[in-house]
């Protein structure tokens, strides 16, 4: 049996990707599969934790022994995570959250308007991770974020991850490269775990299960 080093702990994991409705049949979304979040929930369960999984549009089989709350939008994800976080020892935000949502969702299907371009007005969503990190709904709880990044001309994946670690105020930031067949939708992952000062505390590569255990090891060091 795996070590029961999370026994007596309540942990919250968000997984998947939020969808923001444009009208009754369309949404703005992203390519997150929910696999890393599922692996995190399953690993925590295996290690003895009580687990609440807030799952945004995850098409994976339900996890035995994990309390799962299914959500669609960022607002619903925020409500689900915050209510579970009130008595949580740790919150891991593995979900890909939409940064923007349509200002309004049309009540009926948007029609094509001749040859004119369609202009969408988007408003910013709240940053759930930054809120959790600054509020600490339960004192002393460990807050973990994920930074799925691509490199670009100016900065590497790790540079972007470091900046995010410093900006969000979470205790741990799990940085992984996405795009070109990496990260989203794949079964393997390669991550660097940073602390709130953007110092490297661990690296892990391999299956999403391996990465999940590395994240919980890092969380345990903070509990
Ligand atoms: O800024 P970015 O979206 O890349 O940050 C990623 C991290 O922040 C993830 O842990 C994600 O779950 C979280 N996040 C959030 N609320 C948002 C945007 C991202 O909690 N509105």
Coordinates of N, CA and C and ligand atoms in Angstrom, one line a residue:
X1 N 0.9 -1.2 0.0 CA 0.0 0.0 0.0 C 0.9 1.2 0.0
X2 N 0.5 2.3 -0.7 CA 1.2 3.6 -0.7 C 1.2 4.2 0.7
X3 N 2.2 5.0 1.0 CA 2.2 5.7 2.3 C 1.0 6.5 2.5
X4 N 0.4 6.5 3.7 CA -0.8 7.3 3.9 C -0.4 8.6 4.5
X5 N 0.5 9.3 3.8 CA 1.0 10.6 4.3 C 0.1 11.8 4.2
X6 N -1.1 11.5 3.5 CA -2.1 12.6 3.4 C -3.3 12.3 4.3
X7 N -3.2 11.2 5.1 CA -4.4 10.8 5.9 C -4.8 11.9 6.8
X8 N -6.1 12.1 7.0 CA -6.6 13.2 7.9 C -6.6 14.6 7.2
X9 N -6.1 14.7 6.0 CA -6.1 15.9 5.3 C -7.3 16.0 4.3
X10 N -7.8 17.2 4.1 CA -8.8 17.5 3.1 C -8.1 18.3 2.0
X11 N -8.1 17.8 0.8 CA -7.5 18.6 -0.3 C -8.5 18.8 -1.4
X12 N -8.3 19.9 -2.1 CA -9.2 20.3 -3.2 C -8.4 20.4 -4.4
X13 N -8.9 19.8 -5.5 CA -8.2 19.9 -6.8 C -9.2 20.4 -7.8
X14 N -8.8 21.4 -8.7 CA -9.6 21.7 -9.8 C -9.0 21.1 -11.1
X15 N -9.8 20.7 -12.0 CA -9.4 20.0 -13.2 C -10.2 20.4 -14.4
X16 N -9.6 20.2 -15.6 CA -10.3 20.5 -16.8 C -10.1 21.9 -17.3
X17 N -11.1 22.4 -18.1 CA -11.0 23.7 -18.6 C -12.4 24.4 -18.6
X18 N -12.5 25.6 -18.2 CA -13.8 26.3 -18.1 C -14.3 26.7 -19.5
X19 N -15.6 26.7 -19.6 CA -16.2 27.2 -20.9 C -17.1 28.3 -20.6
X20 N -17.0 29.3 -21.4 CA -17.8 30.6 -21.2 C -18.8 30.7 -22.3
X21 N -20.1 30.6 -22.0 CA -21.1 30.6 -23.1 C -21.2 31.9 -23.9
X22 N -21.4 31.7 -25.2 CA -21.6 32.9 -26.1 C -23.1 33.0 -26.3
X23 N -23.7 31.8 -26.4 CA -25.2 31.7 -26.7 C -25.6 30.3 -26.2
X24 N -26.8 29.9 -26.4 CA -27.2 28.6 -25.8 C -26.4 27.4 -26.4
X25 N -25.8 27.6 -27.6 CA -25.1 26.4 -28.2 C -23.6 26.6 -28.3
X26 N -23.0 27.8 -28.1 CA -21.6 28.0 -28.3 C -20.9 28.5 -27.1
X27 N -19.6 28.2 -27.0 CA -18.8 28.7 -25.9 C -17.4 29.0 -26.3
X28 N -16.7 29.8 -25.5 CA -15.2 29.9 -25.6 C -14.6 28.9 -24.6
X29 N -13.7 28.1 -25.1 CA -13.1 27.1 -24.2 C -11.6 26.9 -24.5
X30 N -11.0 25.9 -23.9 CA -9.6 25.6 -24.2 C -9.5 24.0 -24.2
X31 N -8.2 23.6 -24.5 CA -8.0 22.2 -24.8 C -7.6 21.4 -23.6
X32 N -7.8 21.8 -22.4 CA -7.4 21.0 -21.2 C -8.2 19.8 -21.2
X33 N -7.6 18.6 -21.0 CA -8.3 17.3 -20.9 C -8.8 17.0 -19.5
X34 N -8.2 17.6 -18.5 CA -8.5 17.3 -17.1 C -7.7 16.1 -16.6
X35 N -6.8 15.6 -17.4 CA -6.0 14.4 -17.0 C -5.1 14.7 -15.8
X36 N -4.4 15.8 -15.8 CA -3.4 16.1 -14.7 C -4.2 16.3 -13.4
X37 N -5.3 17.0 -13.5 CA -6.1 17.2 -12.3 C -6.7 15.9 -11.7
X38 N -7.1 15.0 -12.6 CA -7.6 13.7 -12.2 C -6.5 12.9 -11.6
X39 N -5.3 12.9 -12.1 CA -4.2 12.2 -11.6 C -3.8 12.7 -10.2
X40 N -3.9 14.1 -10.0 CA -3.7 14.7 -8.7 C -4.7 14.2 -7.7
X41 N -6.0 14.2 -8.1 CA -7.0 13.7 -7.2 C -6.9 12.3 -6.8
X42 N -6.6 11.5 -7.8 CA -6.4 10.0 -7.5 C -5.2 9.8 -6.6
X43 N -4.1 10.5 -6.9 CA -2.9 10.3 -6.1 C -3.1 10.7 -4.6
X44 N -3.8 11.8 -4.4 CA -4.1 12.2 -3.0 C -5.0 11.2 -2.3
X45 N -6.0 10.7 -3.0 CA -6.9 9.7 -2.5 C -6.1 8.4 -2.0
X46 N -5.2 8.0 -3.0 CA -4.3 6.8 -2.7 C -3.5 7.1 -1.4
X47 N -3.1 8.3 -1.2 CA -2.2 8.6 -0.1 C -3.0 9.0 1.2
X48 N -4.3 8.7 1.1 CA -5.2 8.8 2.3 C -6.0 10.1 2.5
X49 N -5.9 11.0 1.6 CA -6.6 12.3 1.8 C -8.1 12.1 1.5
X50 N -8.9 13.0 2.1 CA -10.2 13.3 1.6 C -10.1 14.3 0.5
X51 N -10.7 14.0 -0.6 CA -10.5 14.8 -1.8 C -11.8 15.3 -2.4
X52 N -11.8 16.6 -2.7 CA -12.8 17.2 -3.5 C -12.3 17.6 -4.8
X53 N -12.9 17.1 -5.9 CA -12.4 17.4 -7.2 C -13.5 18.3 -7.9
X54 N -13.1 19.5 -8.2 CA -14.0 20.4 -9.0 C -13.6 20.3 -10.4
X55 N -14.5 19.7 -11.2 CA -14.1 19.2 -12.5 C -14.9 20.1 -13.6
X56 N -14.1 20.8 -14.4 CA -14.7 21.6 -15.4 C -14.7 20.9 -16.7
X57 N -15.8 20.4 -17.2 CA -15.9 19.8 -18.5 C -14.9 18.7 -18.8
X58 N -14.8 17.8 -17.8 CA -13.9 16.7 -17.9 C -14.6 15.5 -18.3
X59 N -14.2 14.9 -19.4 CA -14.9 13.7 -20.0 C -14.2 12.4 -19.6
X60 N -13.8 12.3 -18.4 CA -13.1 11.1 -17.9 C -14.0 10.3 -16.9
X61 N -13.7 9.0 -16.8 CA -14.6 8.2 -15.8 C -14.4 8.8 -14.4
X62 N -15.5 8.7 -13.7 CA -15.5 9.2 -12.3 C -14.5 8.5 -11.4
X63 N -13.9 9.2 -10.5 CA -12.9 8.6 -9.6 C -13.5 8.1 -8.3
X64 N -13.3 6.8 -8.0 CA -13.9 6.2 -6.8 C -13.3 6.8 -5.6
X65 N -14.2 7.1 -4.6 CA -13.7 7.7 -3.3 C -13.4 9.2 -3.4
X66 N -13.7 9.8 -4.5 CA -13.4 11.3 -4.7 C -14.7 12.0 -4.8
X67 N -15.0 13.0 -4.0 CA -16.2 13.8 -4.1 C -16.0 14.7 -5.3
X68 N -16.8 14.6 -6.3 CA -16.6 15.3 -7.5 C -17.8 16.3 -7.7
X69 N -17.4 17.6 -8.0 CA -18.4 18.6 -8.3 C -18.2 19.0 -9.8
X70 N -19.2 18.8 -10.6 CA -19.0 19.1 -12.0 C -19.4 20.5 -12.3
X71 N -18.6 21.3 -13.0 CA -18.9 22.7 -13.3 C -18.6 23.0 -14.8
X72 N -19.1 24.1 -15.2 CA -18.9 24.5 -16.6 C -18.1 25.8 -16.7
X73 N -18.6 26.8 -16.1 CA -18.0 28.2 -16.3 C -17.0 28.5 -15.2
X74 N -16.3 29.6 -15.4 CA -15.3 30.0 -14.4 C -16.0 30.4 -13.1
X75 N -17.2 31.1 -13.2 CA -17.9 31.5 -12.0 C -18.3 30.3 -11.2
X76 N -18.8 29.2 -11.9 CA -19.2 28.0 -11.2 C -17.9 27.3 -10.6
X77 N -16.8 27.3 -11.3 CA -15.6 26.7 -10.8 C -15.2 27.5 -9.5
X78 N -15.2 28.8 -9.6 CA -14.9 29.6 -8.4 C -15.7 29.3 -7.2
X79 N -17.0 29.2 -7.4 CA -17.9 28.9 -6.3 C -17.6 27.5 -5.7
X80 N -17.4 26.5 -6.6 CA -17.1 25.1 -6.1 C -15.8 25.0 -5.4
X81 N -14.8 25.7 -5.9 CA -13.5 25.6 -5.2 C -13.5 26.4 -3.9
X82 N -14.1 27.6 -3.9 CA -14.1 28.4 -2.7 C -14.9 27.7 -1.6
X83 N -16.0 27.1 -1.9 CA -16.8 26.5 -0.8 C -16.1 25.2 -0.3
X84 N -15.4 24.5 -1.1 CA -14.7 23.3 -0.6 C -13.4 23.7 0.1
X85 N -12.8 24.9 -0.3 CA -11.5 25.4 0.3 C -11.7 25.8 1.7
X86 N -12.9 26.1 2.2 CA -13.1 26.6 3.5 C -12.5 25.7 4.6
X87 N -12.5 24.4 4.4 CA -11.9 23.5 5.4 C -10.8 22.7 4.8
X88 N -10.1 23.2 3.7 CA -9.1 22.4 3.0 C -7.7 22.7 3.6
X89 N -6.9 21.7 3.6 CA -5.5 21.9 4.0 C -4.7 22.3 2.8
X90 N -5.1 22.0 1.6 CA -4.4 22.4 0.4 C -5.4 22.5 -0.8
X91 N -5.1 23.4 -1.7 CA -5.9 23.6 -2.9 C -5.0 23.6 -4.1
X92 N -5.2 22.7 -5.0 CA -4.4 22.7 -6.2 C -5.2 23.1 -7.4
X93 N -4.8 24.2 -8.0 CA -5.6 24.7 -9.2 C -5.0 24.2 -10.5
X94 N -5.4 23.0 -10.9 CA -4.9 22.4 -12.1 C -5.8 22.7 -13.3
X95 N -6.9 23.3 -13.0 CA -7.8 23.7 -14.1 C -7.3 24.8 -15.0
X96 N -7.6 24.7 -16.3 CA -7.3 25.8 -17.2 C -8.5 26.8 -17.2
X97 N -8.3 27.9 -16.6 CA -9.4 28.8 -16.3 C -9.4 29.9 -17.4
X98 N -10.6 30.2 -18.0 CA -10.6 31.2 -19.1 C -10.3 32.6 -18.4
X99 N -9.4 33.3 -19.0 CA -9.0 34.6 -18.5 C -10.2 35.6 -18.8
X100 N -10.9 35.4 -19.9 CA -12.0 36.3 -20.3 C -13.2 35.6 -20.6
X101 N -14.4 36.2 -20.4 CA -15.6 35.7 -20.8 C -16.4 36.7 -21.6
X102 N -17.4 36.3 -22.4 CA -18.2 37.2 -23.1 C -18.9 38.1 -22.1
X103 N -19.0 39.4 -22.4 CA -19.7 40.3 -21.5 C -21.1 39.9 -21.2
X104 N -21.8 39.3 -22.2 CA -23.1 38.8 -22.0 C -23.2 37.5 -22.8
X105 N -24.0 36.6 -22.4 CA -24.3 35.4 -23.2 C -25.7 35.6 -23.8
X106 N -25.8 35.5 -25.1 CA -27.1 35.8 -25.8 C -28.1 34.7 -25.4
X107 N -29.3 35.1 -25.3 CA -30.4 34.2 -24.8 C -30.8 33.3 -25.9
X108 N -30.6 33.7 -27.2 CA -30.9 32.8 -28.3 C -29.7 32.8 -29.2
X109 N -29.7 31.8 -30.1 CA -28.5 31.6 -31.0 C -28.1 32.8 -31.8
X110 N -26.9 33.2 -31.8 CA -26.4 34.3 -32.5 C -26.5 34.0 -34.0
X111 N -27.1 34.9 -34.8 CA -27.3 34.7 -36.2 C -26.1 35.3 -37.0
X112 N -25.8 34.8 -38.1 CA -24.8 35.4 -39.0 C -25.4 36.7 -39.6
X113 N -24.6 37.8 -39.5 CA -25.1 39.1 -39.9 C -24.5 39.5 -41.2
X114 N -25.0 38.8 -42.3 CA -24.5 39.2 -43.7 C -23.0 39.0 -43.7
X115 N -22.3 40.0 -44.3 CA -20.9 39.9 -44.5 C -20.1 40.6 -43.4
X116 N -20.8 41.2 -42.5 CA -20.1 42.0 -41.5 C -19.3 41.1 -40.5
X117 N -18.1 41.6 -40.0 CA -17.5 40.8 -39.0 C -18.3 40.8 -37.7
X118 N -18.1 39.8 -36.9 CA -18.8 39.8 -35.6 C -17.8 40.2 -34.5
X119 N -18.2 41.2 -33.8 CA -17.3 41.7 -32.7 C -17.8 41.2 -31.4
X120 N -16.9 40.5 -30.6 CA -17.2 40.0 -29.3 C -16.6 40.9 -28.3
X121 N -17.3 41.3 -27.3 CA -16.7 42.0 -26.2 C -16.5 41.1 -25.0
X122 N -15.2 41.0 -24.5 CA -14.9 40.1 -23.4 C -14.6 40.9 -22.2
X123 N -15.0 40.4 -21.1 CA -14.6 41.0 -19.8 C -13.7 40.0 -19.0
X124 N -12.8 40.5 -18.1 CA -11.9 39.6 -17.4 C -12.6 38.8 -16.3
X125 N -12.2 37.6 -16.2 CA -12.7 36.7 -15.1 C -11.8 37.0 -13.9
X126 N -12.4 36.7 -12.7 CA -11.6 36.8 -11.5 C -10.5 35.8 -11.5
X127 N -9.3 36.1 -11.0 CA -8.2 35.1 -10.9 C -8.4 34.3 -9.6
X128 N -9.0 33.1 -9.7 CA -9.3 32.3 -8.5 C -8.1 32.0 -7.7
X129 N -7.0 31.6 -8.4 CA -5.8 31.3 -7.7 C -5.2 32.4 -6.8
X130 N -5.2 33.6 -7.5 CA -4.6 34.8 -6.7 C -5.5 35.1 -5.5
X131 N -6.8 35.0 -5.7 CA -7.8 35.3 -4.6 C -7.5 34.3 -3.5
X132 N -7.4 33.0 -3.8 CA -7.2 32.0 -2.8 C -5.9 32.2 -2.0
X133 N -4.9 32.6 -2.8 CA -3.6 32.9 -2.2 C -3.6 34.1 -1.2
X134 N -4.3 35.1 -1.6 CA -4.3 36.3 -0.7 C -5.3 36.1 0.4
X135 N -6.4 35.4 0.2 CA -7.4 35.3 1.3 C -7.2 34.1 2.3
X136 N -6.6 33.0 1.8 CA -6.4 31.8 2.7 C -7.7 31.5 3.5
X137 N -8.6 30.9 2.8 CA -9.9 30.7 3.4 C -9.8 29.9 4.6
X138 N -8.8 29.0 4.7 CA -8.5 28.4 6.0 C -7.0 28.7 6.3
X139 N -6.8 29.3 7.5 CA -5.4 29.7 7.8 C -4.4 28.6 7.6
X140 N -3.3 28.9 7.0 CA -2.2 27.9 6.9 C -2.3 27.0 5.7
X141 N -3.4 27.1 5.0 CA -3.6 26.1 3.9 C -2.6 26.4 2.7
X142 N -2.2 25.4 2.0 CA -1.2 25.4 1.0 C -1.9 25.6 -0.4
X143 N -1.5 26.7 -1.1 CA -2.2 27.0 -2.4 C -1.2 26.7 -3.5
X144 N -1.6 25.9 -4.5 CA -0.8 25.5 -5.6 C -1.4 25.9 -6.9
X145 N -0.6 26.5 -7.8 CA -1.0 26.9 -9.1 C -0.3 26.1 -10.2
X146 N -0.8 26.1 -11.4 CA -0.2 25.5 -12.5 C 0.1 26.6 -13.5
X147 N 1.2 26.6 -14.2 CA 1.5 27.6 -15.2 C 1.9 26.8 -16.5
X148 N 0.9 26.7 -17.4 CA 1.1 26.0 -18.6 C 1.6 27.1 -19.6
X149 N 2.8 27.0 -20.0 CA 3.5 28.1 -20.8 C 4.1 27.6 -22.1
X150 N 4.2 28.5 -23.0 CA 5.0 28.3 -24.2 C 6.1 29.3 -24.1
X151 N 7.3 28.9 -24.7 CA 8.4 29.8 -24.8 C 8.1 30.8 -25.9
X152 N 8.8 31.9 -26.0 CA 8.6 32.8 -27.1 C 10.0 33.4 -27.4
X153 N 10.0 34.4 -28.2 CA 11.3 35.0 -28.6 C 12.0 35.6 -27.4
X154 N 11.2 36.2 -26.5 CA 11.8 37.0 -25.4 C 12.2 36.1 -24.2
X155 N 11.4 35.1 -23.9 CA 11.5 34.4 -22.7 C 11.2 32.9 -22.8
X156 N 11.9 32.1 -21.9 CA 11.6 30.7 -21.9 C 10.4 30.3 -21.1
X157 N 10.0 29.1 -21.2 CA 8.9 28.5 -20.4 C 9.1 28.8 -18.9
X158 N 10.4 28.6 -18.4 CA 10.7 28.8 -17.0 C 10.6 30.3 -16.6
X159 N 11.1 31.1 -17.5 CA 11.0 32.6 -17.3 C 9.6 33.0 -17.0
X160 N 8.7 32.5 -17.9 CA 7.2 32.9 -17.8 C 6.7 32.3 -16.5
X161 N 7.1 31.1 -16.2 CA 6.7 30.4 -14.9 C 7.1 31.2 -13.7
X162 N 8.4 31.6 -13.7 CA 8.9 32.4 -12.6 C 8.1 33.7 -12.4
X163 N 7.9 34.4 -13.4 CA 7.1 35.6 -13.3 C 5.7 35.3 -12.7
X164 N 5.1 34.2 -13.2 CA 3.8 33.9 -12.6 C 3.8 33.5 -11.2
X165 N 4.9 32.8 -10.8 CA 5.0 32.4 -9.4 C 5.1 33.6 -8.5
X166 N 5.8 34.6 -8.9 CA 6.0 35.8 -8.2 C 4.7 36.7 -8.1
X167 N 4.0 36.6 -9.2 CA 2.8 37.5 -9.3 C 1.6 36.9 -8.6
X168 N 1.4 35.6 -8.5 CA 0.2 35.0 -8.0 C 0.1 34.9 -6.5
X169 N 1.3 34.7 -5.9 CA 1.3 34.6 -4.4 C 1.0 33.2 -3.9
X170 N 0.9 32.2 -4.8 CA 0.7 30.9 -4.3 C 2.0 30.3 -3.7
X171 N 1.8 29.3 -2.9 CA 3.0 28.7 -2.2 C 3.9 27.9 -3.2
X172 N 3.2 27.3 -4.2 CA 3.9 26.5 -5.2 C 3.3 26.8 -6.5
X173 N 4.2 26.8 -7.5 CA 3.7 26.9 -8.9 C 4.4 25.8 -9.7
X174 N 3.5 25.0 -10.4 CA 4.0 23.9 -11.2 C 4.0 24.3 -12.6
X175 N 5.2 24.4 -13.2 CA 5.4 25.0 -14.5 C 5.6 23.9 -15.5
X176 N 4.8 23.9 -16.6 CA 5.0 22.9 -17.6 C 4.9 23.6 -19.0
X177 N 5.6 23.0 -20.0 CA 5.5 23.5 -21.3 C 4.3 22.9 -22.0
X178 N 3.6 23.7 -22.8 CA 2.5 23.2 -23.6 C 2.7 23.6 -25.0
X179 N 1.9 22.9 -25.9 CA 2.0 23.2 -27.3 C 2.9 22.1 -27.9
X180 N 2.8 22.0 -29.2 CA 3.6 21.0 -30.0 C 3.6 19.6 -29.4
X181 N 2.4 19.1 -29.0 CA 2.2 17.8 -28.5 C 2.6 17.6 -27.1
X182 N 2.9 18.7 -26.4 CA 3.3 18.6 -24.9 C 2.2 19.1 -24.1
X183 N 2.0 18.5 -22.9 CA 1.1 19.1 -21.9 C -0.3 18.7 -22.1
X184 N -1.1 19.6 -22.7 CA -2.5 19.5 -22.8 C -2.8 18.2 -23.7
X185 N -3.7 17.4 -23.2 CA -4.2 16.3 -24.0 C -3.3 15.1 -24.0
X186 N -2.1 15.2 -23.5 CA -1.1 14.1 -23.6 C -1.1 13.4 -22.3
X187 N -0.5 12.2 -22.3 CA -0.5 11.4 -21.0 C 0.7 11.7 -20.1
X188 N 1.8 12.2 -20.8 CA 3.0 12.5 -20.0 C 3.1 14.0 -19.8
X189 N 4.0 14.3 -18.8 CA 4.1 15.7 -18.5 C 5.6 15.9 -18.0
X190 N 6.1 17.1 -18.0 CA 7.4 17.4 -17.5 C 7.3 18.7 -16.8
X191 N 7.6 18.8 -15.5 CA 7.3 20.0 -14.8 C 8.5 20.4 -13.9
X192 N 8.5 21.7 -13.6 CA 9.4 22.3 -12.6 C 8.5 22.9 -11.6
X193 N 8.7 22.6 -10.3 CA 7.9 23.1 -9.2 C 8.7 24.3 -8.5
X194 N 8.1 25.4 -8.5 CA 8.7 26.6 -7.9 C 8.0 27.0 -6.6
X195 N 8.8 27.6 -5.7 CA 8.1 28.2 -4.5 C 7.7 29.6 -4.8
X196 N 7.2 30.3 -3.8 CA 6.6 31.6 -4.1 C 7.7 32.7 -4.4
X197 N 8.9 32.3 -4.1 CA 10.0 33.2 -4.5 C 10.6 32.8 -5.8
X198 N 9.9 31.9 -6.5 CA 10.3 31.4 -7.8 C 11.6 30.6 -7.8
X199 N 12.0 30.1 -6.6 CA 13.1 29.1 -6.5 C 12.6 27.7 -6.9
X200 N 13.5 26.9 -7.5 CA 13.1 25.6 -7.9 C 13.1 24.7 -6.7
X201 N 12.0 24.0 -6.4 CA 12.0 23.0 -5.3 C 12.0 21.6 -5.8
X202 N 11.6 21.4 -7.0 CA 11.6 20.0 -7.5 C 11.4 20.0 -9.0
X203 N 11.8 19.0 -9.7 CA 11.4 18.7 -11.1 C 10.9 17.3 -11.2
X204 N 10.0 17.1 -12.1 CA 9.5 15.8 -12.3 C 9.1 15.6 -13.7
X205 N 9.3 14.4 -14.2 CA 8.8 14.1 -15.6 C 8.4 12.6 -15.7
X206 N 7.5 12.4 -16.6 CA 7.0 11.1 -16.8 C 5.5 11.1 -16.8
X207 N 4.8 10.1 -16.3 CA 3.4 10.1 -16.4 C 2.8 11.2 -15.5
X208 N 1.5 11.5 -15.8 CA 0.8 12.5 -15.0 C 0.7 12.1 -13.5
X209 N 0.7 10.7 -13.3 CA 0.7 10.2 -12.0 C 2.0 10.5 -11.2
X210 N 3.1 10.3 -11.9 CA 4.4 10.7 -11.3 C 4.5 12.1 -11.0
X211 N 4.0 13.0 -11.9 CA 4.0 14.4 -11.6 C 3.1 14.7 -10.4
X212 N 1.9 14.0 -10.3 CA 1.0 14.2 -9.2 C 1.7 13.9 -7.9
X213 N 2.4 12.8 -7.8 CA 3.0 12.5 -6.6 C 4.1 13.5 -6.2
X214 N 4.8 14.0 -7.2 CA 5.8 15.0 -6.9 C 5.2 16.3 -6.4
X215 N 4.0 16.6 -6.9 CA 3.3 17.8 -6.4 C 2.9 17.6 -4.9
X216 N 2.3 16.4 -4.6 CA 1.9 16.2 -3.2 C 3.1 16.1 -2.3
X217 N 4.2 15.6 -2.8 CA 5.4 15.6 -1.9 C 5.8 17.1 -1.6
X218 N 5.7 18.0 -2.6 CA 6.1 19.4 -2.4 C 5.1 20.0 -1.4
X219 N 3.8 19.7 -1.6 CA 2.7 20.2 -0.7 C 3.0 19.8 0.8
X220 N 3.3 18.5 0.9 CA 3.6 18.0 2.3 C 4.7 18.7 3.0
X221 N 5.7 19.1 2.2 CA 6.8 19.9 2.8 C 6.3 21.2 3.3
X222 N 5.2 21.7 2.9 CA 4.6 23.0 3.3 C 3.6 22.9 4.3
X223 N 3.0 21.7 4.6 CA 1.9 21.5 5.5 C 2.4 21.5 7.0
Ligands
LIG1 O1 -2.4 33.2 -15.5 P1 -2.6 31.8 -15.8 O2 -4.0 31.5 -16.3 O3 -1.6 31.2 -16.8 O4 -2.4 31.0 -14.4 C1 -2.6 29.7 -14.3 C2 -2.9 29.3 -12.9 O5 -3.9 30.2 -12.4 C3 -3.6 27.9 -12.9 O6 -3.3 27.4 -11.6 C4 -5.1 28.3 -13.0 O7 -5.9 27.3 -12.5 C5 -5.2 29.6 -12.2 N1 -6.2 30.6 -12.7 C6 -7.2 30.9 -11.9 N2 -8.1 31.9 -12.3 C7 -8.0 32.5 -13.5 C8 -6.9 32.1 -14.3 C9 -6.0 31.2 -13.9 O8 -7.3 30.4 -10.8 N3 -8.9 33.4 -13.9

